[in-house]
Tab-separated table of C-alpha atoms (C1' of nucleotides) in Angstrom:
chain	number	residue	atom	x	y	z
T	1485	MET	CA	125.231	112.242	123.884
T	1486	THR	CA	124.747	108.491	123.852
T	1487	PRO	CA	127.416	106.190	122.438
T	1488	GLN	CA	125.028	105.211	119.646
T	1489	ARG	CA	124.613	108.809	118.644
T	1490	GLU	CA	128.304	109.455	118.625
T	1491	MET	CA	128.914	106.367	116.543
T	1492	ILE	CA	126.222	107.341	114.052
T	1493	PHE	CA	127.465	110.889	113.684
T	1494	ARG	CA	131.007	109.668	113.148
T	1495	ALA	CA	129.960	107.080	110.620
T	1496	PHE	CA	127.932	109.630	108.706
T	1497	PHE	CA	130.901	111.906	108.291
T	1498	GLU	CA	133.202	109.028	107.423
T	1499	LEU	CA	130.994	107.948	104.580
T	1500	GLY	CA	131.004	109.997	101.433
T	1501	GLU	CA	128.193	112.172	100.251
T	1502	HIS	CA	124.693	111.066	99.280
T	1503	VAL	CA	124.308	108.563	102.085
T	1504	THR	CA	121.089	106.603	102.484
T	1505	VAL	CA	119.677	105.422	105.802
T	1506	ALA	CA	120.313	101.827	104.806
T	1507	GLU	CA	123.936	102.514	103.947
T	1508	LEU	CA	124.567	104.305	107.179
T	1509	TYR	CA	122.810	101.560	109.097
T	1510	ARG	CA	125.019	98.933	107.470
T	1511	LYS	CA	128.106	100.940	108.277
T	1512	VAL	CA	127.095	101.386	111.896
T	1513	CYS	CA	126.256	97.703	112.238
T	1514	GLU	CA	129.821	96.800	111.352
T	1515	LYS	CA	130.914	98.495	114.543
T	1516	ASN	CA	127.960	97.602	116.688
T	1517	PRO	CA	125.265	95.275	115.370
T	1518	ALA	CA	123.030	96.058	118.311
T	1519	VAL	CA	122.178	99.527	117.077
T	1520	GLY	CA	118.667	99.725	115.716
T	1521	TYR	CA	117.637	100.958	112.332
T	1522	SER	CA	115.257	103.480	113.809
T	1523	THR	CA	118.024	104.951	115.906
T	1524	VAL	CA	120.119	105.468	112.828
T	1525	TRP	CA	117.162	107.032	111.077
T	1526	ARG	CA	116.358	109.353	113.959
T	1527	ASN	CA	119.921	110.519	114.283
T	1528	LEU	CA	120.183	111.162	110.603
T	1529	LYS	CA	117.131	113.344	110.921
T	1530	LEU	CA	118.781	115.018	113.854
T	1531	ILE	CA	121.905	115.730	111.845
T	1532	CYS	CA	119.653	117.511	109.383
T	1533	LYS	CA	117.796	119.387	112.072
T	1534	VAL	CA	120.986	120.847	113.501
T	1535	GLY	CA	122.000	121.935	110.039
T	1536	LEU	CA	124.853	119.556	109.286
T	1537	ALA	CA	123.127	117.776	106.418
T	1538	GLU	CA	120.149	118.005	104.162
T	1539	GLU	CA	117.875	115.575	102.432
T	1540	VAL	CA	118.263	114.962	98.735
T	1541	ASN	CA	115.459	113.447	96.737
T	1542	LEU	CA	116.055	112.180	93.255
T	1543	GLY	CA	112.691	110.571	92.757
T	1544	ASP	CA	114.064	107.050	92.819
T	1545	GLY	CA	112.321	106.200	96.057
T	1546	VAL	CA	115.159	106.611	98.538
T	1547	THR	CA	116.175	109.657	100.473
T	1548	ARG	CA	119.822	110.557	100.478
T	1549	TYR	CA	121.586	112.761	102.973
T	1550	ASP	CA	124.176	115.282	101.950
T	1551	ARG	CA	126.637	116.884	104.241
T	1552	ILE	CA	126.160	120.628	104.017
T	1553	THR	CA	129.383	121.989	102.668
T	1554	ARG	CA	130.672	125.495	102.326
T	1555	GLN	CA	130.149	125.335	98.569
T	1556	PRO	CA	126.731	125.098	97.026
T	1557	HIS	CA	126.736	122.331	94.473
T	1558	GLY	CA	124.443	120.645	92.009
T	1559	HIS	CA	124.086	117.013	91.075
T	1560	LEU	CA	124.717	115.125	87.885
T	1561	TYR	CA	122.617	111.985	88.081
T	1562	CYS	CA	123.322	109.249	85.573
T	1563	LEU	CA	120.065	107.599	84.579
T	1564	GLN	CA	121.901	104.403	83.702
T	1565	CYS	CA	124.497	103.692	86.414
T	1566	LYS	CA	122.731	105.899	88.990
T	1567	LYS	CA	125.994	107.483	89.956
T	1568	LEU	CA	125.811	110.922	91.492
T	1569	THR	CA	128.467	113.498	90.699
T	1570	GLU	CA	128.688	116.979	92.091
T	1571	PHE	CA	129.451	120.156	90.318
T	1572	GLU	CA	130.263	123.546	91.713
T	1573	MET	CA	127.526	126.112	91.375
T	1574	ASN	CA	128.704	129.513	92.512
T	1575	SER	CA	127.832	131.450	89.408
T	1576	ILE	CA	124.490	129.724	89.100
T	1577	THR	CA	123.247	130.521	92.583
T	1578	ASP	CA	123.633	134.192	91.851
T	1579	LEU	CA	121.260	133.859	88.953
T	1580	LEU	CA	118.831	131.827	91.006
T	1581	ASP	CA	118.840	134.365	93.793
T	1582	LEU	CA	118.003	136.964	91.206
T	1583	ALA	CA	115.126	134.888	89.873
T	1584	ALA	CA	113.748	134.371	93.380
T	1585	LYS	CA	113.994	138.051	94.148
T	1586	GLN	CA	111.655	138.827	91.285
T	1587	TYR	CA	108.975	136.860	93.096
T	1588	ASP	CA	109.864	138.366	96.461
T	1589	PHE	CA	110.747	134.884	97.610
T	1590	ALA	CA	113.073	134.326	100.587
T	1591	VAL	CA	115.465	131.567	99.592
T	1592	GLU	CA	116.325	128.889	102.129
T	1593	GLY	CA	117.800	126.264	99.873
T	1594	VAL	CA	118.492	125.513	96.271
T	1595	LYS	CA	118.530	122.143	94.589
T	1596	VAL	CA	119.756	121.573	91.071
T	1597	GLU	CA	119.693	118.190	89.486
T	1598	ILE	CA	120.831	117.391	85.995
T	1599	SER	CA	119.882	113.952	84.823
T	1600	GLY	CA	121.386	112.301	81.804
T	1601	TYR	CA	124.132	109.889	80.859
T	1602	CYS	CA	127.682	109.969	82.071
T	1603	ARG	CA	130.677	109.525	79.859
T	1604	SER	CA	131.432	105.941	80.803
T	1605	CYS	CA	127.867	104.733	80.280
T	1606	ARG	CA	127.745	106.381	76.868
T	1607	LYS	CA	131.021	104.750	75.901
T	1608	MET	CA	129.743	101.389	77.023
T	1609	ASN	CA	126.545	101.846	75.044
T	1610	GLU	CA	128.486	102.703	71.932
T	1611	ARG	CA	130.561	99.575	72.305
T	1612	LEU	CA	127.491	97.415	72.844
T	1613	ALA	CA	125.782	98.945	69.822
T	1614	LYS	CA	128.779	98.132	67.661
T	1615	ASP	CA	128.948	94.564	68.940
T	1616	GLY	CA	125.279	94.219	68.201
T	1617	ARG	CA	125.714	95.278	64.594
T	1618	THR	CA	128.584	92.903	63.886
T	1619	ASN	CA	126.826	89.833	65.273
X	428	MET	CA	92.563	104.392	72.503
X	429	THR	CA	90.119	103.411	75.221
X	430	PRO	CA	87.577	105.894	76.549
X	431	GLN	CA	89.308	105.756	79.932
X	432	ARG	CA	92.587	106.753	78.390
X	433	GLU	CA	91.061	109.612	76.491
X	434	MET	CA	89.311	110.825	79.609
X	435	ILE	CA	92.496	110.643	81.675
X	436	PHE	CA	94.583	112.462	79.085
X	437	ARG	CA	91.966	115.181	78.794
X	438	ALA	CA	91.656	115.587	82.522
X	439	PHE	CA	95.403	115.821	82.929
X	440	PHE	CA	95.641	118.696	80.510
X	441	GLU	CA	92.623	120.423	81.992
X	442	LEU	CA	94.170	120.442	85.430
X	443	GLY	CA	96.942	122.888	86.100
X	444	GLU	CA	100.573	121.997	86.612
X	445	HIS	CA	102.036	119.849	89.349
X	446	VAL	CA	99.255	117.267	89.358
X	447	THR	CA	99.393	114.275	91.671
X	448	VAL	CA	97.952	110.860	90.873
X	449	ALA	CA	95.354	111.295	93.590
X	450	GLU	CA	94.243	114.658	92.224
X	451	LEU	CA	93.923	113.343	88.731
X	452	TYR	CA	92.076	110.287	89.992
X	453	ARG	CA	89.602	112.479	91.837
X	454	LYS	CA	89.092	114.610	88.751
X	455	VAL	CA	88.497	111.580	86.557
X	456	CYS	CA	86.097	110.063	89.053
X	457	GLU	CA	83.855	113.086	88.766
X	458	LYS	CA	83.234	112.124	85.170
X	459	ASN	CA	83.303	108.381	85.548
X	460	PRO	CA	83.580	106.823	89.014
X	461	ALA	CA	84.190	103.411	87.516
X	462	VAL	CA	87.702	104.235	86.411
X	463	GLY	CA	90.292	102.583	88.598
X	464	TYR	CA	93.134	104.249	90.387
X	465	SER	CA	95.698	102.022	88.753
X	466	THR	CA	94.438	102.968	85.331
X	467	VAL	CA	94.928	106.592	86.145
X	468	TRP	CA	98.385	105.850	87.450
X	469	ARG	CA	99.375	103.837	84.427
X	470	ASN	CA	98.160	106.457	82.007
X	471	LEU	CA	99.970	109.179	83.856
X	472	LYS	CA	103.107	107.117	83.451
X	473	LEU	CA	102.271	106.743	79.803
X	474	ILE	CA	101.907	110.475	79.396
X	475	CYS	CA	105.428	110.749	80.728
X	476	LYS	CA	106.739	107.993	78.515
X	477	VAL	CA	105.501	109.671	75.376
X	478	GLY	CA	107.144	112.861	76.479
X	479	LEU	CA	104.160	115.010	77.356
X	480	ALA	CA	104.941	115.284	81.060
X	481	GLU	CA	107.643	114.601	83.577
X	482	GLU	CA	107.774	113.600	87.192
X	483	VAL	CA	108.588	116.191	89.804
X	484	ASN	CA	109.783	115.175	93.222
X	485	LEU	CA	109.912	117.672	96.017
X	486	GLY	CA	110.778	115.262	98.768
X	487	ASP	CA	107.402	115.533	100.444
X	488	GLY	CA	106.451	111.981	99.621
X	489	VAL	CA	104.213	112.479	96.622
X	490	THR	CA	105.115	112.545	92.969
X	491	ARG	CA	103.798	115.383	90.898
X	492	TYR	CA	103.475	115.463	87.143
X	493	ASP	CA	104.350	118.502	85.131
X	494	ARG	CA	103.284	119.110	81.621
X	495	ILE	CA	106.365	119.590	79.514
X	496	THR	CA	106.166	123.086	78.201
X	497	ARG	CA	108.180	124.868	75.576
X	498	GLN	CA	109.958	126.837	78.274
X	499	PRO	CA	112.258	125.227	80.789
X	500	HIS	CA	111.267	126.412	84.222
X	501	GLY	CA	112.286	126.050	87.833
X	502	HIS	CA	110.176	125.810	90.964
X	503	LEU	CA	109.780	128.045	93.939
X	504	TYR	CA	108.498	125.851	96.755
X	505	CYS	CA	107.167	127.571	99.850
X	506	LEU	CA	108.088	125.542	102.900
X	507	GLN	CA	105.136	126.956	104.779
X	508	CYS	CA	102.108	127.023	102.470
X	509	LYS	CA	103.567	124.363	100.117
X	510	LYS	CA	102.606	126.418	97.126
X	511	LEU	CA	104.595	125.838	93.972
X	512	THR	CA	105.433	128.728	91.683
X	513	GLU	CA	107.289	128.533	88.426
X	514	PHE	CA	109.990	130.766	87.142
X	515	GLU	CA	111.471	130.993	83.710
X	516	MET	CA	114.956	129.592	83.381
X	517	ASN	CA	116.380	130.281	79.947
X	518	SER	CA	119.578	131.963	80.983
X	519	ILE	CA	120.189	129.432	83.727
X	520	THR	CA	119.985	126.359	81.535
X	521	ASP	CA	122.799	127.712	79.415
X	522	LEU	CA	125.024	127.799	82.455
X	523	LEU	CA	123.949	124.337	83.509
X	524	ASP	CA	124.685	122.914	80.083
X	525	LEU	CA	128.108	124.409	80.375
X	526	ALA	CA	128.651	122.811	83.774
X	527	ALA	CA	127.550	119.424	82.464
X	528	LYS	CA	129.839	119.700	79.478
X	529	GLN	CA	132.831	119.967	81.770
X	530	TYR	CA	132.036	116.475	83.030
X	531	ASP	CA	131.298	115.159	79.559
X	532	PHE	CA	127.763	114.520	80.734
X	533	ALA	CA	124.901	114.200	78.233
X	534	VAL	CA	122.000	116.187	79.645
X	535	GLU	CA	118.518	114.728	79.429
X	536	GLY	CA	116.717	116.877	81.936
X	537	VAL	CA	117.281	119.640	84.427
X	538	LYS	CA	115.470	120.242	87.671
X	539	VAL	CA	115.844	123.329	89.754
X	540	GLU	CA	114.041	123.765	93.014
X	541	ILE	CA	114.304	126.761	95.263
X	542	SER	CA	112.757	126.266	98.653
X	543	GLY	CA	112.016	129.086	101.015
X	544	TYR	CA	109.194	131.368	102.053
X	545	CYS	CA	106.869	133.197	99.775
X	546	ARG	CA	105.908	136.794	100.227
X	547	SER	CA	102.484	136.186	101.680
X	548	CYS	CA	103.698	133.680	104.265
X	549	ARG	CA	106.409	136.060	105.382
X	550	LYS	CA	103.894	138.877	105.722
X	551	MET	CA	101.632	136.664	107.766
X	552	ASN	CA	104.482	135.660	110.020
X	553	GLU	CA	105.405	139.273	110.596
X	554	ARG	CA	101.855	140.065	111.567
X	555	LEU	CA	101.676	137.104	113.934
X	556	ALA	CA	104.984	138.038	115.511
X	557	LYS	CA	103.738	141.559	116.142
X	558	ASP	CA	100.500	140.325	117.661
X	559	GLY	CA	102.520	138.029	119.880
X	560	ARG	CA	104.602	140.875	121.189
X	561	THR	CA	101.694	143.158	122.028
X	562	ASN	CA	99.761	140.511	123.928
H	131	DT	C1'	122.179	109.040	144.323
H	132	DT	C1'	117.844	109.960	142.266
H	133	DG	C1'	114.086	111.239	139.272
H	134	DA	C1'	112.637	113.458	135.095
H	135	DA	C1'	113.506	113.675	130.400
H	136	DA	C1'	115.737	111.932	126.482
H	137	DT	C1'	117.104	107.980	123.889
H	138	DT	C1'	116.952	103.464	122.268
H	139	DG	C1'	115.489	98.849	119.815
H	140	DA	C1'	112.083	95.965	117.997
H	141	DA	C1'	108.129	95.729	115.872
H	142	DA	C1'	104.241	97.599	113.838
H	143	DA	C1'	101.973	101.038	111.205
H	144	DC	C1'	101.895	103.970	107.440
H	145	DC	C1'	101.301	105.324	102.816
H	146	DG	C1'	102.280	106.196	98.145
H	147	DA	C1'	103.912	103.537	94.284
H	148	DT	C1'	103.723	99.434	91.754
H	149	DT	C1'	102.340	94.745	90.421
H	150	DT	C1'	99.278	90.887	89.895
H	151	DC	C1'	95.695	88.627	87.730
H	152	DA	C1'	91.325	87.629	85.964
H	153	DT	C1'	88.393	89.971	82.847
H	154	DT	C1'	87.113	93.191	79.317
H	155	DT	C1'	87.897	95.793	75.323
H	156	DG	C1'	89.738	97.573	71.001
H	157	DA	C1'	91.913	97.002	66.646
H	158	DC	C1'	92.813	94.330	62.850
H	159	DC	C1'	92.290	90.640	59.428
H	160	DG	C1'	89.890	87.855	56.631
M	801	DC	C1'	80.317	91.344	60.131
M	802	DG	C1'	82.596	87.342	63.373
M	803	DG	C1'	86.946	85.779	65.228
M	804	DT	C1'	91.185	86.483	67.508
M	805	DC	C1'	94.786	88.255	70.018
M	806	DA	C1'	97.352	91.760	72.128
M	807	DA	C1'	96.500	95.697	74.903
M	808	DA	C1'	94.044	97.860	78.567
M	809	DT	C1'	91.347	97.803	82.667
M	810	DG	C1'	89.792	97.418	87.833
M	811	DA	C1'	90.185	95.514	92.247
M	812	DA	C1'	93.006	93.941	95.344
M	813	DA	C1'	97.339	92.621	96.943
M	814	DT	C1'	102.078	93.706	97.415
M	815	DC	C1'	106.156	96.291	97.918
M	816	DG	C1'	109.542	99.094	100.168
M	817	DG	C1'	111.121	103.028	102.336
M	818	DT	C1'	109.670	106.042	106.049
M	819	DT	C1'	107.836	107.034	110.370
M	820	DT	C1'	105.614	105.964	114.758
M	821	DT	C1'	104.675	103.332	118.868
M	822	DC	C1'	105.860	101.663	123.224
M	823	DA	C1'	108.200	99.534	126.844
M	824	DA	C1'	112.805	99.412	128.549
M	825	DT	C1'	117.133	101.757	129.151
M	826	DT	C1'	120.231	105.453	129.652
M	827	DT	C1'	121.708	110.171	130.366
M	828	DC	C1'	122.388	114.077	133.090
M	829	DA	C1'	121.564	117.695	136.152
M	830	DA	C1'	120.359	118.616	140.807
DNA sequence: TTGAAATTGAAAACCGATTTCATTTGACCG
DNA sequence: CGGTCAAATGAAATCGGTTTTCAATTTCAA
C-alpha cells in the first residue's frame, strides 16, 4: 500500500458518487500535486477490480465511477443540466431478474438509466419561454 | 435527398440492431466505396435526430445505434462473448415511470442493461473446467 | 539489508468521435 | 432549361478521454 494509493482511495470515498478520473485527480492534487494522472486512473481501475466501485457510462464521453452500495439504484440523467440523481430500485431488480431468467442468463450487474429533464430545468424553461413571448 | 443518404438509410435498416458506425460504413462501402466515413457518421446521427434510432452505450468504447421499435426493450450483454440480446420491457417501464414521477422528472428515454453470462458461455466454461480437472 | 515484484510519473500512443474546409450536389425559382 | 444558394459530401485533421510504455522508485518479504 503506497501513500499515493491510500490517498487516492480516501479521496474517492470522500467524493460523492459518479466521480470521473479528472475530478478525482483534481481532488488528489489538492493534497499532493506530485501524484500522476495515470496513477489516479490505475487506482480507480483497481477500486473497481476489487469490487468497491463500478464504471458508469452515460454516453457523454466520460466514464464515471460509482461506489457499490448495498442498495441497487438507477440513474436519472438530466439532458439539460447533466445532473445525475439516484433512485432506489429494489422492486425493479426483481422484475429484471425474472426477465433474465427467461433467457437463462446469469446476471452480474444491472444498469438502469432514465434520461429526461429534471424539475428545475423544466421550470427554468417555462420561465424563459414566457419571457420570450412578452418581449 | 442525396444518393449517399438514401444508400446509408437503406443499409442501416437492412442491418440488424446494435449497428456501429464502422459496421455501417463497411456495409455501405460494399455498394459504393466512394462514400466517406464521415458521411456515414453524419447520416447515422441524422437518423437519430429524426427519431428513427437511438444511441446505445455499453461502456466498451463504441457507440451502437438501435432502431427505435414500437416496443421498449432492454439489453442482455454477455461479458464473455459480447453478444447483445433484447428482452421486452413493458411491465418494467411502468415501474420506472413511477420512480421518475417521484422525482418530478420528465422521462425522455429509458435504458436498461443487464450484464452477465449467457447460457452458451456458461456451458462452455463448465466444459472447460471439467476438462481442466481431468487433465 | 537485499533483491524481486509492484508501483509510480511523465509522456506518448491509442482510437473512436467529431470538426474543418474545399468542393460538389440538389432543390428551387424565375 | 440556366443560375444560385444552401445543404451535403469526402478527405484529412483534430479532439479528448483512455490506456500503455518505460525508466525510475518504492514496497515488502525473506
